[in-house]
XYZ file of C-alpha atoms in Angstrom:
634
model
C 22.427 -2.103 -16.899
C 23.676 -5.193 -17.353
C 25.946 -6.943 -20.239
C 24.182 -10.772 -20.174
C 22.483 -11.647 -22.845
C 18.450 -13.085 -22.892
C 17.968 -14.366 -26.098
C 14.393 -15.419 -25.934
C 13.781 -12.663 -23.793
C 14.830 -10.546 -26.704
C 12.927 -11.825 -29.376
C 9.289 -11.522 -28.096
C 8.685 -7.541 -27.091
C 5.104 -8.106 -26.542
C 2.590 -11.123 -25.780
C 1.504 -11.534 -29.257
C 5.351 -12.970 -30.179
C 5.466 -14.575 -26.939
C 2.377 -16.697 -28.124
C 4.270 -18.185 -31.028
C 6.669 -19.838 -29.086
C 6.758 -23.436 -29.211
C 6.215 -24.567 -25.023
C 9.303 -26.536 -25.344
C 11.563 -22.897 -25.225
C 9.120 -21.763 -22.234
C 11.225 -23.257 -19.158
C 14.166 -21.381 -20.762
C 12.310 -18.117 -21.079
C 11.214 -18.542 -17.601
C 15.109 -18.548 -16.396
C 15.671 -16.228 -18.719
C 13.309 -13.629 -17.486
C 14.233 -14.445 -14.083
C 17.538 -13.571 -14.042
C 16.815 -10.288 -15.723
C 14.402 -9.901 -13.230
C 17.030 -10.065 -10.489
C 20.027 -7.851 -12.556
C 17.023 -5.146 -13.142
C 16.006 -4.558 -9.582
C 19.528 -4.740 -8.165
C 20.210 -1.761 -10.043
C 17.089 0.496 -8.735
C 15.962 -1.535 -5.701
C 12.038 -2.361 -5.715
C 9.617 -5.137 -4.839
C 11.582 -8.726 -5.761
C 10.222 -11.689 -3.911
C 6.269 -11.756 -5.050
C 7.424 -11.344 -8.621
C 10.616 -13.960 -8.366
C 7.532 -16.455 -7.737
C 5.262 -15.222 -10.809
C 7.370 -15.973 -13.272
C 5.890 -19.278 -14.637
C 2.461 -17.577 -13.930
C 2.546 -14.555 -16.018
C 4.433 -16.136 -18.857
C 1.691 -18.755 -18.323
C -1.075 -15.920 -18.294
C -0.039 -13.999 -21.218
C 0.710 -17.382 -23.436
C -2.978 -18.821 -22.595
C -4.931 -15.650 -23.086
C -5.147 -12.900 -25.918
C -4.176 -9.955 -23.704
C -4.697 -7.216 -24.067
C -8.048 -7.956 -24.849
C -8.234 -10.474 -22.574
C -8.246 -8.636 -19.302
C -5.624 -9.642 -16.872
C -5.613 -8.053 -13.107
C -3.215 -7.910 -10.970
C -3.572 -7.676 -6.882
C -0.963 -5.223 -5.482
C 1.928 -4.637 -7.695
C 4.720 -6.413 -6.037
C 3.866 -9.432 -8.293
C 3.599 -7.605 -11.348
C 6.975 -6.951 -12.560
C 7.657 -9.906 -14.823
C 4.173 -8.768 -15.931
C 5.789 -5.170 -16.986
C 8.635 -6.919 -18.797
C 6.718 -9.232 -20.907
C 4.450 -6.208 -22.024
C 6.611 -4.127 -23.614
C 8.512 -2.221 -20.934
C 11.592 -4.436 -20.654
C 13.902 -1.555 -22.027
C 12.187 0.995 -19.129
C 13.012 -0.952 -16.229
C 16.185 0.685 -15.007
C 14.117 3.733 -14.519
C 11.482 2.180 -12.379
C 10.179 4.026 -9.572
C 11.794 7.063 -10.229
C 10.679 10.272 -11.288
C 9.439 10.148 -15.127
C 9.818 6.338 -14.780
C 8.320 3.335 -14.503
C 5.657 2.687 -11.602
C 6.244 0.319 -9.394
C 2.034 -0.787 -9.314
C 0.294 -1.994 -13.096
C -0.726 1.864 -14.168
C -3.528 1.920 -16.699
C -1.745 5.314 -18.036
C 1.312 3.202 -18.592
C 0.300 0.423 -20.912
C -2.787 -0.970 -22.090
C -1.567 -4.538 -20.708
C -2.066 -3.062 -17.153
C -6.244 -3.115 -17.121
C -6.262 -1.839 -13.522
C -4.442 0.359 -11.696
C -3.221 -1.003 -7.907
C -1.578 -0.047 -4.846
C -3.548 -1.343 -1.821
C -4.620 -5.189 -1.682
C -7.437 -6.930 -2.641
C -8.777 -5.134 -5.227
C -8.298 -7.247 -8.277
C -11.926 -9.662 -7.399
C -14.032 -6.591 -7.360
C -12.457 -4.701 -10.411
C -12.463 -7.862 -12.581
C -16.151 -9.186 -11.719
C -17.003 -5.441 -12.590
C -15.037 -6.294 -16.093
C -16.485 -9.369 -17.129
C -19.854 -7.362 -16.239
C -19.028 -5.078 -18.904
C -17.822 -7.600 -21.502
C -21.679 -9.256 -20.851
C -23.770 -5.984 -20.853
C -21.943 -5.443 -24.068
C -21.723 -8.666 -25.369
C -18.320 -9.049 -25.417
C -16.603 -13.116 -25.731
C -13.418 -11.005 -23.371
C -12.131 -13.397 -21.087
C -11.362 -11.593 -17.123
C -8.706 -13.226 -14.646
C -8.124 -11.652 -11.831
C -4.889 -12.698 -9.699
C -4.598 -12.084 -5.992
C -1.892 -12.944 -3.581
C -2.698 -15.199 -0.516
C -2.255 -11.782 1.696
C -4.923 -10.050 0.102
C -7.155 -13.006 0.488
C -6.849 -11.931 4.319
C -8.914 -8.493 3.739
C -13.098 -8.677 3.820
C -13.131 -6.570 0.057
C -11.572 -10.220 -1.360
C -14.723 -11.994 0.328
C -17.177 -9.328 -0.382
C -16.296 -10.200 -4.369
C -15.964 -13.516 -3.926
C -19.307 -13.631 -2.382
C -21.289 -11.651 -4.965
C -19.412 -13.198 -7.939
C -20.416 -16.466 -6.928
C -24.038 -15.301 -7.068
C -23.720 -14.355 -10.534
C -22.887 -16.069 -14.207
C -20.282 -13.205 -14.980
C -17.353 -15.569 -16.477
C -14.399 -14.373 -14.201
C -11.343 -16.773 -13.173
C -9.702 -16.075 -9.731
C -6.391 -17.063 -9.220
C -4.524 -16.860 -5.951
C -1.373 -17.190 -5.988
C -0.672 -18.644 -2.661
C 3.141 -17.881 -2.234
C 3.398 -18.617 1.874
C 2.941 -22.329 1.559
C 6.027 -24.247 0.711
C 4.972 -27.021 -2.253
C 4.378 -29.989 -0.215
C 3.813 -33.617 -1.629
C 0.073 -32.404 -1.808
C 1.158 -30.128 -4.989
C 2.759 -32.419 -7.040
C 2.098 -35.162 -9.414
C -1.224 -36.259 -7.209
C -2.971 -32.939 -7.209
C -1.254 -31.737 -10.323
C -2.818 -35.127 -12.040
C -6.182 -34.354 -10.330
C -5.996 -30.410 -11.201
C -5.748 -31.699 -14.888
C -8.916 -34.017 -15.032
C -11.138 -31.552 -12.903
C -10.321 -28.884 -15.332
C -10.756 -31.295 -18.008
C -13.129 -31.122 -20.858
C -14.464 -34.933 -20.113
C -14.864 -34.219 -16.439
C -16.442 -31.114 -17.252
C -18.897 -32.511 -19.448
C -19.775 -35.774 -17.274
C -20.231 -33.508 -14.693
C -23.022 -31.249 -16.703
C -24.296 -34.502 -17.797
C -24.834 -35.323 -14.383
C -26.767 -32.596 -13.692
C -29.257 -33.045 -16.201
C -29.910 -36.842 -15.411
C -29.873 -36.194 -11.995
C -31.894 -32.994 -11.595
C -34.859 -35.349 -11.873
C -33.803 -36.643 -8.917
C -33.283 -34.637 -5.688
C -32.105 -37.004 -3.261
C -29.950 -38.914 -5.934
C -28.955 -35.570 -7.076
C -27.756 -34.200 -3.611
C -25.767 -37.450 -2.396
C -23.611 -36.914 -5.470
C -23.622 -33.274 -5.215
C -22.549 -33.947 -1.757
C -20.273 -36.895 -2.508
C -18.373 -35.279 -5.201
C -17.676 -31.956 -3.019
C -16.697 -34.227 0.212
C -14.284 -36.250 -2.188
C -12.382 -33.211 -3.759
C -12.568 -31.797 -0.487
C -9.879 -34.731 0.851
C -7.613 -33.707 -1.499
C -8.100 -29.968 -2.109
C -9.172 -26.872 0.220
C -11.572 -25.894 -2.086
C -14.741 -26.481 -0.166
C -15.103 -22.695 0.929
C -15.301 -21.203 -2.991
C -17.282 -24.281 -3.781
C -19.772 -23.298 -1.281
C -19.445 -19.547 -2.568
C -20.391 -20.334 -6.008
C -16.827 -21.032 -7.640
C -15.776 -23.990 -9.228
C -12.722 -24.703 -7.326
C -9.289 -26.367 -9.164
C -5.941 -26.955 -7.318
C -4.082 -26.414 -5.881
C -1.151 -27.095 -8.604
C 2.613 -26.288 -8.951
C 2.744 -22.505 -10.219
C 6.129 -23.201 -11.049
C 4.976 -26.288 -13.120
C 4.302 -24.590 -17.080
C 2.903 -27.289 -19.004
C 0.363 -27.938 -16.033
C -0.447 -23.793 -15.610
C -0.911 -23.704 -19.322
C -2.714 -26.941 -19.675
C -5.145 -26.345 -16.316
C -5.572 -22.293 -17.687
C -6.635 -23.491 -21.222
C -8.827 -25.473 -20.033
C -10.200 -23.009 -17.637
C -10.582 -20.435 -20.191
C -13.152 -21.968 -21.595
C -15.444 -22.613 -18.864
C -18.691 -20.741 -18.344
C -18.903 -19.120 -14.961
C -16.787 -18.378 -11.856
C -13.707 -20.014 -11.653
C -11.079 -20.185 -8.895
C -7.837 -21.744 -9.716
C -5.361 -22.546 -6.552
C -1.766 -21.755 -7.794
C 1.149 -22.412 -4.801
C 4.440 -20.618 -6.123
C 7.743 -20.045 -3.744
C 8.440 -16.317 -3.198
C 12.223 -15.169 -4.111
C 11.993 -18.419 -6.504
C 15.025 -18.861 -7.949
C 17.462 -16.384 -5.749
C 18.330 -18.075 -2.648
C 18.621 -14.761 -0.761
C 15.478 -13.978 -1.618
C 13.925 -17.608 -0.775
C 15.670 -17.632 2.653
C 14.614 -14.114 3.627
C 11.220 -13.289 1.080
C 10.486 -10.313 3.761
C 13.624 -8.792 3.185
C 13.475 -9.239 -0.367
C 10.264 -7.955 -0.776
C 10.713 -4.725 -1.165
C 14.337 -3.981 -1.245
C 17.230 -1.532 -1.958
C 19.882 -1.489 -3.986
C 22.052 -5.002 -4.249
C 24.636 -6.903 -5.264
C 22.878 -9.710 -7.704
C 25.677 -12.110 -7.356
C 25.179 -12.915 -3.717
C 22.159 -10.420 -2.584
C 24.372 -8.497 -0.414
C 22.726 -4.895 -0.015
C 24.423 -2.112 -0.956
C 22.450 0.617 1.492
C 24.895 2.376 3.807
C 22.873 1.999 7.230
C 21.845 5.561 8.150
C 20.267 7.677 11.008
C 17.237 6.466 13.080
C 14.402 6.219 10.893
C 11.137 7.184 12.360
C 9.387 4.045 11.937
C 12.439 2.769 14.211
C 12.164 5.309 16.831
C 8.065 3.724 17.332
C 9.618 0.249 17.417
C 11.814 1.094 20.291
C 8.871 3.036 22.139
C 6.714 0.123 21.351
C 9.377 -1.787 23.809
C 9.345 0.580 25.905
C 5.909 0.943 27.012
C 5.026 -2.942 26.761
C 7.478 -3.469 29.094
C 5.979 -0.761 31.450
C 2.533 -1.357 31.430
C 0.210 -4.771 30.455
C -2.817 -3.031 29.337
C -0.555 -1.652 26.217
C -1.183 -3.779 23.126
C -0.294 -2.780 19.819
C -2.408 -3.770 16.151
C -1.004 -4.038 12.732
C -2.739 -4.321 9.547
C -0.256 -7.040 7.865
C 2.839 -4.360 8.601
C 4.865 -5.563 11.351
C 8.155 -5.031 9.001
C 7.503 -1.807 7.300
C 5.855 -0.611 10.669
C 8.567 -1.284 12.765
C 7.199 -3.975 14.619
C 9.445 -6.805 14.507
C 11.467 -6.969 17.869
C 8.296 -5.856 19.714
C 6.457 -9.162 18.567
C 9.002 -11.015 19.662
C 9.647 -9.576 23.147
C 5.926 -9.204 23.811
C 4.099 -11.652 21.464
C 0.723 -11.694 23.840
C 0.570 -7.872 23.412
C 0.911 -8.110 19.573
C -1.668 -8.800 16.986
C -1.473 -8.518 13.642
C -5.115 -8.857 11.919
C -4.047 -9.134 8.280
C -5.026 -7.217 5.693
C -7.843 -5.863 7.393
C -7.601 -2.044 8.321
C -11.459 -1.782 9.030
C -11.385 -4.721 11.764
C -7.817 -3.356 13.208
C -9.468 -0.476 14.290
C -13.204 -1.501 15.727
C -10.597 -4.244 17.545
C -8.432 -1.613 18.849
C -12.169 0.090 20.221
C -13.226 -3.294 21.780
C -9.958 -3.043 23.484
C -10.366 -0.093 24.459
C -13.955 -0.405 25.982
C -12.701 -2.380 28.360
C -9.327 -1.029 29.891
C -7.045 -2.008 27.240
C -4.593 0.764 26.156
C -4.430 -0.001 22.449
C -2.021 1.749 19.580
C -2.679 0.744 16.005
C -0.053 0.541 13.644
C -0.771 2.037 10.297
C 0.295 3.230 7.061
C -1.457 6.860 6.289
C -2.352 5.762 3.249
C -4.133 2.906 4.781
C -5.840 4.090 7.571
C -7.930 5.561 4.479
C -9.805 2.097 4.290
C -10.674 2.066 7.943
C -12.603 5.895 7.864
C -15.573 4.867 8.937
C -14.555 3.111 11.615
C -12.237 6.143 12.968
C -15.369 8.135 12.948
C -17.929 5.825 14.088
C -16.435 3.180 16.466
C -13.408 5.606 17.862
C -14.077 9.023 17.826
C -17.908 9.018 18.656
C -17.412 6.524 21.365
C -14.479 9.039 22.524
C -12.088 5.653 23.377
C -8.573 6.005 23.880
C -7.151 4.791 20.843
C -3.842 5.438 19.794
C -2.795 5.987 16.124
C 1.057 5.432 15.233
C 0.777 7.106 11.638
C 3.713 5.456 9.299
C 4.594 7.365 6.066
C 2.942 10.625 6.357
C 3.474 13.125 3.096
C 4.845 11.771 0.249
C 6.497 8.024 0.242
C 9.279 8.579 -2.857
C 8.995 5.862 -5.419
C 5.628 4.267 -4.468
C 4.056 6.926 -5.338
C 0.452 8.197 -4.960
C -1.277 5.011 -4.235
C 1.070 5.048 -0.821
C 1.424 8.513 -0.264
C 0.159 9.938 3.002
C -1.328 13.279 1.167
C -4.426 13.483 3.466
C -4.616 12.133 6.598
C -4.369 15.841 8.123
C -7.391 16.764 5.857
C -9.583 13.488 6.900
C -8.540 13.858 10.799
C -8.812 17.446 11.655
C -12.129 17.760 11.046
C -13.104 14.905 13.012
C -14.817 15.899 16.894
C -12.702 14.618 19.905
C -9.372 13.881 17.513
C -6.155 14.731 18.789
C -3.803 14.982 16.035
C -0.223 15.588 16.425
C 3.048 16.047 13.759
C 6.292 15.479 15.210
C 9.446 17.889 13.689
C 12.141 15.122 14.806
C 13.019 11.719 16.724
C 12.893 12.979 19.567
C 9.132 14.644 19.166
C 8.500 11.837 17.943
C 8.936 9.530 21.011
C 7.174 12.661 23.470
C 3.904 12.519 21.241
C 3.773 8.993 21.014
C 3.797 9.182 24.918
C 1.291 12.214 25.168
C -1.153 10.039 22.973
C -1.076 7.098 25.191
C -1.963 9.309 28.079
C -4.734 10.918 26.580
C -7.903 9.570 27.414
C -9.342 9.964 23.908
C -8.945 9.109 20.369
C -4.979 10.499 19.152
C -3.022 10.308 16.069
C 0.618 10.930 15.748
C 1.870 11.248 12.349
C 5.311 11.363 11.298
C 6.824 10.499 7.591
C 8.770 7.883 6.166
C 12.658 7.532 6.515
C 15.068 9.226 8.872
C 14.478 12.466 10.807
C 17.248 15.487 11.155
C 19.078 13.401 13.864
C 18.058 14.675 17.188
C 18.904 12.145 19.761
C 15.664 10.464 21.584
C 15.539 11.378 25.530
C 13.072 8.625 27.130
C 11.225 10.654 28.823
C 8.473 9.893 30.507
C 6.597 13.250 30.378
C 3.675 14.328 28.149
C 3.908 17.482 26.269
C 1.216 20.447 27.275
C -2.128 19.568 24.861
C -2.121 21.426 21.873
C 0.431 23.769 22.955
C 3.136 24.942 19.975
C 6.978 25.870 20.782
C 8.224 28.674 19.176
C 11.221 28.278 17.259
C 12.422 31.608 16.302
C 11.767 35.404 17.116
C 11.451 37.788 14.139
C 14.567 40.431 14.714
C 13.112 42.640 12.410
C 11.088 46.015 14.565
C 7.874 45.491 11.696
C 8.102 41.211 12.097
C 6.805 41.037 8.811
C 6.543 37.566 8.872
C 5.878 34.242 10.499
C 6.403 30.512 9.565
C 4.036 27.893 11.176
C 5.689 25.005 10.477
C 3.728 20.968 10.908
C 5.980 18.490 11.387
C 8.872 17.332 8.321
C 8.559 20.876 7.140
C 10.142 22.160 9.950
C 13.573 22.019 8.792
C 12.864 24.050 5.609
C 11.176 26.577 6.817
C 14.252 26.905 9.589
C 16.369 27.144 6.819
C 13.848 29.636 5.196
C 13.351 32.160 8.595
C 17.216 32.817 8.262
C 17.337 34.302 4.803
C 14.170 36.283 5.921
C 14.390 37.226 9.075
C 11.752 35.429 10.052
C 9.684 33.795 13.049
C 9.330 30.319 13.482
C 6.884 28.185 15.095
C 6.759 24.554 15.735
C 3.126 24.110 15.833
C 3.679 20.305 17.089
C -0.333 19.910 17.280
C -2.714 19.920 14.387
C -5.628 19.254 16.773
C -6.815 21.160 19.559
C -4.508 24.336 17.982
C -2.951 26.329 19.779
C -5.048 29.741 19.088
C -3.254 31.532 21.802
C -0.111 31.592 19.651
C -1.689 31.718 16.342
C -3.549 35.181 17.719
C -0.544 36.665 19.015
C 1.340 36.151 15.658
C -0.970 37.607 14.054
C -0.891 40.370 15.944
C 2.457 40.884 15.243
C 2.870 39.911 11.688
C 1.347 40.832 8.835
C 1.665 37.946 6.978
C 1.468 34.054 8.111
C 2.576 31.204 6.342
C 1.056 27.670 7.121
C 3.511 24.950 5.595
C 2.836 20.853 6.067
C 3.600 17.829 4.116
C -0.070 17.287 3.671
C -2.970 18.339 0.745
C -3.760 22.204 1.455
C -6.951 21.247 0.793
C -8.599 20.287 4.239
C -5.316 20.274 5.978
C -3.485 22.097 8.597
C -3.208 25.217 7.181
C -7.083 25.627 6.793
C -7.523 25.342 10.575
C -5.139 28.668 10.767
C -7.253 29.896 8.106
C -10.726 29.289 9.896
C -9.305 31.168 13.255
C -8.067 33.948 11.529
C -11.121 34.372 9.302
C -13.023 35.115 13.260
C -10.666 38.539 13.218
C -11.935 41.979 12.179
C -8.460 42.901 10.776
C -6.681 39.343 9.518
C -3.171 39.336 8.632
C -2.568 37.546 4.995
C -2.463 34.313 5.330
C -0.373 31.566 2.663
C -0.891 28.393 2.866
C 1.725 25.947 1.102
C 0.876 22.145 1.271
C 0.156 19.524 -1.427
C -1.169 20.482 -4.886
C -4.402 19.716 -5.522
C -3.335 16.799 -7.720
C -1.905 13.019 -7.230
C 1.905 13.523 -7.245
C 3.851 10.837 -8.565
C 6.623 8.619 -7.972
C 10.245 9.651 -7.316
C 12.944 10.924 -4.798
C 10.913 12.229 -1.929
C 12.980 15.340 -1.746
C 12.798 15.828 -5.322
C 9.695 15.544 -5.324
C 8.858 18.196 -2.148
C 11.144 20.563 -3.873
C 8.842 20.378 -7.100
C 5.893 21.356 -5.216
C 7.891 24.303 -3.496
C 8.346 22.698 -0.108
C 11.780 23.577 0.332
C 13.580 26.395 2.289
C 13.968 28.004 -1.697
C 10.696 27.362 -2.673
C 9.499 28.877 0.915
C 11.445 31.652 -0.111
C 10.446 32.246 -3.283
C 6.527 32.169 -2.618
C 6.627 34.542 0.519
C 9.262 37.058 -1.584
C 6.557 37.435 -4.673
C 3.786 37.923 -1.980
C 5.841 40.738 -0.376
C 6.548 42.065 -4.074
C 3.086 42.081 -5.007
C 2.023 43.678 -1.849
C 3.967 46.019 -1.992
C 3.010 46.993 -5.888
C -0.642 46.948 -5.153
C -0.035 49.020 -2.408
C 1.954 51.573 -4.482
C -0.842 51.506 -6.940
C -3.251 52.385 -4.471
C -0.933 55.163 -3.223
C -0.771 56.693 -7.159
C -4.754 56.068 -7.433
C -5.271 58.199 -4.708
């Protein structure tokens, strides 16, 4: 991968050798393991900027505590690769995030160092208070830290923990790593000096001491209660975890070692919630990546020397294709407002923020508020379209169900990386959105087959007066050019693609969206008819009951779980005939695939035009052997 040479970085393939370092060689480690940090992802692209500002922290982490008994959890993965490389998986990095490779999230299958498996934010409270829980119940002297990003502080799950750890004497540490905030004369020497004597043992055990003398005395007892929180309140935000329960220290210099390692140690050792207030720089260390962290933060191929990507710029992605009719409609109509969970990059959302700023709002990481907002909205004449990862929308179920679709309000839901994601992997794949939608009352669900489908349903859902979800998958289409258009397609009506030439029209395709180009490819070596079913929900029955008259075998294919999905609404009409015509439907496996080349990865679970093939040719085959069977029976 690369021919420099990391000494240090060499010598300690695990924690336990990293712990016998003298601190003196940490600073070099730390630019050590930076700049392999930088040569590694250059070569197989990945999340960069989170982690370029963990360095000191994890080094810190894993030199302080005796992981991997000590449990260590991580929020998200993007800050987690230095994490990987001190554990024992510096040699597996160039295959990260490819098939058979490294994950690019902690993975408990992968090491024991990764405690928790991640994906989604704000996690890493919950699952290490429900750790240190353990290590109590079983009397256990573990210590739990738990390490979440200032993003993830931004979702209600990080509170909800927060909150109930604070009620309890489970010994946890919280650390957020608060990576927006430059370091500001408040995080140095001052605060780092104060950091070190509230943390400190003498401090510490005045501060007990306190207590005890002046328990006896409320009012005493209260003014320095009160005095003591008002004074580290000038100097500190740590009011708010004080008040939940925490004992709040920081915020220090989380590129600062000797003060992480002194203010940890210290930490370690205290009894009870603790919340320690690290500030680190993301892209520390690569000036690309520090002038531009949102490009850098998860990021192709480049050139380490001067950051320069190496990605050829391609067709019209999807997710661009929404940004532009984002512009488009703002521009057209007030009422139209559009809400993003903390995505307004990887949604598409950039230009449309800044060309209509008082029509954008981004919520934070907070899928469950983005969409009972979007229904307030929507109550009262608003025209709102949420913004949303599939794999998100997940978290805000509930509210889909009961503050949308009950309440019938036009809501409109742009669905972002539909089907399988590539190299993230299962914890962002968009396996089961059609499963979780279709079989909710007054949805309108629709699957776009290219760009320009894309744009039309987009438009149809804003029209409709009722809950609607358009869901189309990540990366480019087939390259059909977008006509603006500013007509809604029939409701729930399918196109048909291709007519059967064959007299017997043995067989029929009913292609959902980013399958439609495989099962094109498929109709021609089999003669076979093709439908765009373009609408998940209402279907189109009419069609679906005239191929089956014709056919004698249907074939449902989507980029979705068969369990629950498209295919099973074909299945459920067809069922209501006296004489059905077989029915296949290809989908998902039923298990979690996992991280690779998206079209490697559709291929392995037969969702190609060859793997189309090959299932409906062995259905034929058998067929036709059962029915000769029956023939020499009789």
């Amino acid at each position: 991968m690369t021919s420099q040479h990391y000494p240090l970085l060499d010598s300690i393939p695990t924690p336990d050798e990293l712990r016998q370092l003298p601190p003196e060689q940490l600073t070099t480690l730390a630019d050590e393991l930076r700049s392999f940090l930088i040569q590694s992802v250059s070569h197989t692209g990945g999340h960069l900027s989170a982690g370029l500002g963990t360095v000191e922290l994890t080094i810190a982490l894993h030199y302080v505590f005796n992981t991997p008994d000590d449990r260590l959890v991580w929020d998200v993965g993007h800050q987690s690769y230095p994490h990987k490389i001190l554990t024992g998986r510096r040699e597996l990095m160039p295959s990260l995030r490819q098939r058979g490779g490294l994950a690019g999230f902690p993975k408990r299958e992968e090491s024991p160092y990764d405690t928790f498996g991640v994906g989604h934010s704000s996690t890493s409270i919950s699952a290490a208070l429900g750790m240190a829980l353990a290590a109590k119940a079983q009397g256990l002297k573990r210590k739990v830290a738990a390490v979440i990003g200032d993003g993830a502080m931004t979702a209600g799950m990080a509170f909800e923990a927060l909150n109930h750890a604070g009620d309890l004497d489970a010994n946890l540490l919280v650390i957020l790593n608060d990576n927006e905030m430059s370091i500001s004369p408040n995080v140095g020497g001052m605060a780092n000096y104060l950091a070190r004597v509230l943390s400190g043992k003498f401090y510490s055990s005045v501060r007990e001491s306190s207590k005890k003398v002046l328990g006896k005395m409320p009012t005493v007892w209260e003014l320095a209660r009160r005095a003591e929180e008002h004074m580290k309140g000038m100097v500190v935000p740590g009011t708010l975890f004080e008040e939940l329960g925490f004992n709040y220290i920081g915020p220090i210099d989380g590129h600062d070692l000797p003060t992480l390692i002194s203010t940890l140690r210290n930490m370690r050792d205290f009894e009870g919630p603790q919340f320690l207030h690290v500030v680190t720089k993301k892209g520390k260390g690569f000036t690309p990546a520090e002038e531009n962290p949102c490009t850098y933060h998860g990021v192709g191929k480049f050139d380490p020397d001067n950051g320069e990507l190496l990605a050829s710029a391609g067709a019209i992605t999807y997710t661009q294709v929404f940004g532009d009719w984002l512009c488009d409609m703002a521009s057209t109509d007030k009422r139209f407002v559009a809400i993003t969970p903390a995505m307004r990059e990887g949604s598409g959302m950039v230009k449309f923020s800044q060309k209509y700023p008082e029509q954008y709002f981004d919520v934070g990481i907070a899928e469950q508020h983005a969409v009972t907002l979007a229904a307030g909205m929507a109550c009262d004449g608003m025209r709102p379209v949420v913004a949303i990862y599939s794999t998100f929308l997940q978290r805000a179920y509930d509210q889909l169900i009961h503050d949308v679709a009950i309440q019938n309000l036009p809501v409109l839901f742009a669905i972002d990386r539909a089907g399988l994601v590539g190299p993230d992997g299962p914890t962002h794949a968009g396996s089961f959105d059609l499963s979780f939608l279709n079989c909710i009352p007054n949805m309108v669900v629709m699957a776009p087959a290219d760009e320009n489908e894309c744009w039309q349903m987009l438009y149809t859902g804003l029209q409709h007066n009722g809950p609607c979800a358009v869901r189309y998958p990540r990366g480019t289409g087939p390259g059909v050019a977008v006509e603006k258009t500013m007509i809604a397609l029939p409701l729930g009506k399918a196109e048909l693609r291709r007519t059967s030439g064959s007299k017997d029209k043995r067989v029929a395709l009913l292609a959902y969206g980013s399958m439609l180009g495989a099962a094109s490819a498929a109709a021609e070596q089999l003669d076979a008819t093709v439908v765009n079913m373009r609408f998940v929900k209402p279907l189109d029955e009419t069609m679906v009951l005239k191929l089956a008259q014709e056919h004698e075998l249907l074939v449902t294919i989507e980029e979705n779980a068969i369990i629950g999905g498209a295919g099973s609404l074909v299945a459920t009409l067809l069922n209501s005939l006296d004489a059905p015509p077989h029915l296949i439907q290809m989908g998902l496996p039923d298990h979690f695939i996992e991280h690779g080349d998206r079209i490697a990865l559709l291929t392995s679970c037969g969702l190609d035009s060859s793997g189309i093939i090959q299932r409906i040719k062995h259905h034929l085959e058998n067929s036709a052997e059962n029915m000769a069977g029956h023939g020499s029976a009789a």
